[in-house]
Phi, psi and omega in degrees: 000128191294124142324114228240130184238171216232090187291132176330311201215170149227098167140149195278345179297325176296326204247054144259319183295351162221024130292356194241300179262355203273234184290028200309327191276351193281153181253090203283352198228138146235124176255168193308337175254039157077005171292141152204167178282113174261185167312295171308309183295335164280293198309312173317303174235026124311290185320306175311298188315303197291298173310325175265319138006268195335306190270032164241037174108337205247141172228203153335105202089338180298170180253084222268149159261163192208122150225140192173166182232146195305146190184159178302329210253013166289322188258343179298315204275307203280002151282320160299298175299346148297335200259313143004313191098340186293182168243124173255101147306096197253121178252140170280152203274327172234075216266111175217164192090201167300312183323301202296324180290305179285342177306306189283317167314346173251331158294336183081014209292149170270000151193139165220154205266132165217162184303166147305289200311335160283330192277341190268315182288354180223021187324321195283306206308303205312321178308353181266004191234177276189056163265147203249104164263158216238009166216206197276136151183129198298174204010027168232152215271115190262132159329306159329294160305326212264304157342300196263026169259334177279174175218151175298315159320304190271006162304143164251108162267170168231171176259123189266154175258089194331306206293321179272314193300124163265157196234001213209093164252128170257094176311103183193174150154101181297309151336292193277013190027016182234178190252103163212189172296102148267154203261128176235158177252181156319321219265318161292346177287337173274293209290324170311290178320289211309321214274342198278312173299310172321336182280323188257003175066016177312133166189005079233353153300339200240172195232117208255137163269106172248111186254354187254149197294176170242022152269023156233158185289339163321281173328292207273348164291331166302337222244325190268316198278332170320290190309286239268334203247353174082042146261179173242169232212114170250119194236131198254128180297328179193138188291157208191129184287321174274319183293328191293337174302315186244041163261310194287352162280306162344304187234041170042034182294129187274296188246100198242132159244176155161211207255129184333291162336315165256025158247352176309272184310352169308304201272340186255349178274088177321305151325002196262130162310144133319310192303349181281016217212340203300335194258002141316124147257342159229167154212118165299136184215129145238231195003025179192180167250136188279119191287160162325317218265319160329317225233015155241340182294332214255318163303312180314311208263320143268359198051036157267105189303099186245130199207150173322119167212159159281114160205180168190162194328305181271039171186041175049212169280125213230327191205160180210127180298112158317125185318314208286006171215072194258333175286006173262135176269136141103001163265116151291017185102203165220184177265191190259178189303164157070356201261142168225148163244173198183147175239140191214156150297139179316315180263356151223129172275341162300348178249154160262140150221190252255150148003097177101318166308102206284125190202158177284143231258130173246173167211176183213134180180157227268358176266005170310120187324142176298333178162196170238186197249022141258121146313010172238000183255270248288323191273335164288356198267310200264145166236107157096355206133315202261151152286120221264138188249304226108325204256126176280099203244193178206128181262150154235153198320339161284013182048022183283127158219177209253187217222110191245001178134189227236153099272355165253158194281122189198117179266156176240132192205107198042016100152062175241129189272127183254122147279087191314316181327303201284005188258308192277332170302298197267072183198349190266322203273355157315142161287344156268359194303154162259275185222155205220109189249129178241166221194125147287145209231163173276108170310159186301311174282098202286006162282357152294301179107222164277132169226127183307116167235179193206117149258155195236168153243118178278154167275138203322293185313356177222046166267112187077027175224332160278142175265193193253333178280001137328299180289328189296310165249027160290310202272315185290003167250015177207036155227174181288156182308294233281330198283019187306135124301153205240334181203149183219098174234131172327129166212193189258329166225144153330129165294183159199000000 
């Protein structure tokens, strides 16, 4: 039986409104270039931000796009548009090209926010859109300017319905193996994180580093359960082996997550003191599996305890290794309060099973996405209530479980989620493809993970006229690096 917990607020804006009166100086925030947030200072210009929103249109229900890398004026937007009532459409920044035009072209947003560094690279896609660039740019509409058209006084708020209004779409669907919306409500944007800090005992003593974008559910649930739990928050634009040790001696950070990869380098970095590392009491490691050799080299060598946790795009954070079995290798934990599982059969989700039993891992929790945005994927996602993960797991009698492999098609590459679907569309669309199955292959480095190759069947007439790095890069100028191919070999047939 899940632990059942008694949440505070249901959405993150009330319980920015009583911190803001509660603490308004206190300073929940600092980014890598010495900027920071007080309690007051987000509510104040959020409110402004939100209030000028209002005069391009957007209220309640409307749709903001965000692409944009962790940053002060990233958490400014994505609390304005909560307050608002709107939904923030979060794009990863480096997202390009066709991925981004259908990513925005499907969404609609009624303004969207991006870095310079997006706006100078998608300059055509973007020009079809309402856009805020967030630094200096000649003939376009500034963060700044928008800022100084608002007021706290002229915001109109409405009343949002946590459980039902959604506040949150994330282009993923992991379940659905394709790239389409998922729906978080007001009400998983709180209780999903809040529960992942109770689980970690987060509280105004600790000091949290969010090194994962928060246009991922890593990220931005590290950046939330911080913010929600009263810690305070060292928020990093992009991880860097050397500066992140020393932000975290700087500012005594206490709690660190991010990716199997980046404690690899950590751990391999000869040049590093341990001692830089001393005012850690855990480090978190997800979205891939944390090799053994990682995750006992980085106590031995720091006294840091590094351990495991679960989640994915539709349901936040689902699990955490407990400290008292931080020397077990190869565990994603048990769950966390309010969170329940089951190992169930793959072709049937009606038997549960037993000990020992390799099976799909279902759940149940009160942040579980509402839902995507085809209604025949959201309804194939659920059985009974519970969420079908995709995943494949094994509970063992201390209930701890492990991690046994995929039943949706999904690659992992350095722990960036790859959709062979989304690969074989645009590979369908060469003229010579006949036909194309992409596949993940394991890398040399297992802290990599997989990296996406693709067999093709040419169509008879280009057979021997086409390379394979012609297709390799037809698909790699119109997608993001991770989504990269890696190989491309010729067959006769598909595998299957």
């Amino acid at each position: 039986m899940a632990t059942r917990l008694k949440y505070p607020f249901d959405n993150p804006v009330e319980a920015l409104r009583e911190y803001r009166a509660s603490s308004p100086n206190r300073v929940f925030l600092v980014d890598d270039e010495g900027r920071s947030l007080t309690y007051g200072d987000l509510y104040e210009e959020s409110a402004r931000l939100a209030s000028a929103m209002q005069g391009l249109g957007v209220g309640k229900g409307d749709r903001v796009g965000v692409v944009m890398s962790n940053g002060v004026e990233l958490v400014n937007i994505l609390f304005a548009t909560w307050t608002l009532g709107a939904t923030a459409v979060v794009i990863d920044p480096l997202t390009i090209s066709e991925d981004l035009d259908y990513q925005l072209s499907d969404a609609s947003p009624k303004v969207v926010f991006v870095d310079p560094q997006v706006m100078e690279r998608e300059r055509g896609v973007l020009s079809r859109f309402n856009t805020v660039v967030t630094g200096s740019c000649a003939n376009c509409l500034t963060y700044s300017d928008l800022l100084n058209r608002g007021s706290v006084g002229g915001l109109k708020t409405e009343y949002v319905n946590p459980r039902d209004d959604v506040g949150l779409i994330y282009y993923y669907a992991g379940i659905a193996s394709r790239t389409e919306q998922v729906w978080h409500t007001f009400y998983g944007l709180f209780t999903g994180p809040y529960a992942f800090g109770e689980a970690l005992n987060l509280g105004e003593d600790d000091v949290v580093i969010v090194t994962a974008q928060l246009a991922h559910i890593l990220g931005l649930t590290e950046f939330l359960a911080a913010f929600l739990r009263g810690s305070r928050v060292v928020l990093v634009r992009h991880f860097d082996v050397k500066l992140v040790p020393s932000l975290v001696s700087k500012y005594g950070v206490t709690v660190f997550a991010g990716v199997p990869l980046m404690f690899d380098q950590l751990l391999n970095n000869n040049e590093l003191d341990p001692k830089t590392l001393s005012t850690l009491r855990i480090a978190l490691s997800a979205a891939a599996p944390l090799p053994p050799q990682t995750q006992l080299g980085f106590y031995q060598r720091f006294g840091v305890p590094l351990v495991q946790f679960y989640g994915l795009t539709e349901a936040f954070v689902l699990t955490l290794q407990p400290l008292s079995y931080r020397e077990v290798t190869g565990t994603v934990g048990s769950p966390i309060p309010d969170v329940e599982v089951k190992i169930v059969d793959p072709r049937n989700p009606g038997r549960e099973l037993g000990v020992g039993e390799v099976g799909e891992l279902m759940v149940k929790a009160p942040w579980v996405m509402k839902g995507y945005s085809d209604p025949e994927d959201t309804r194939r996602a659920f059985y009974n209530g519970w969420l079908l993960t995709g995943d494949l797991m094994v509970m063992d009698e201390r209930g701890l479980l492990y991690f046994r492999g995929v039943k949706k098609r999904m690659i992992k590459y350095k722990g960036y989620p790859i959709f062979p679907r989304d690969l074989e569309v645009i590979l369908m669309k060469h003229p010579a493809v006949k036909e194309v199955y992409v596949t993940g292959e394991q890398a040399e480095n297992p802290s990599i993970g997989q990296i996406p190759v693709a067999y093709v069947v040419l169509k008879e007439e280009y057979r021997g006229k086409v390379s394979e790095g012609e297709l390799m890069d037809f698909v790699n100028s119109r997608v993001a690096f991770y989504k990269k191919l890696r190989k491309v070999y010729f067959v006769d047939k598909l595998p299957t």
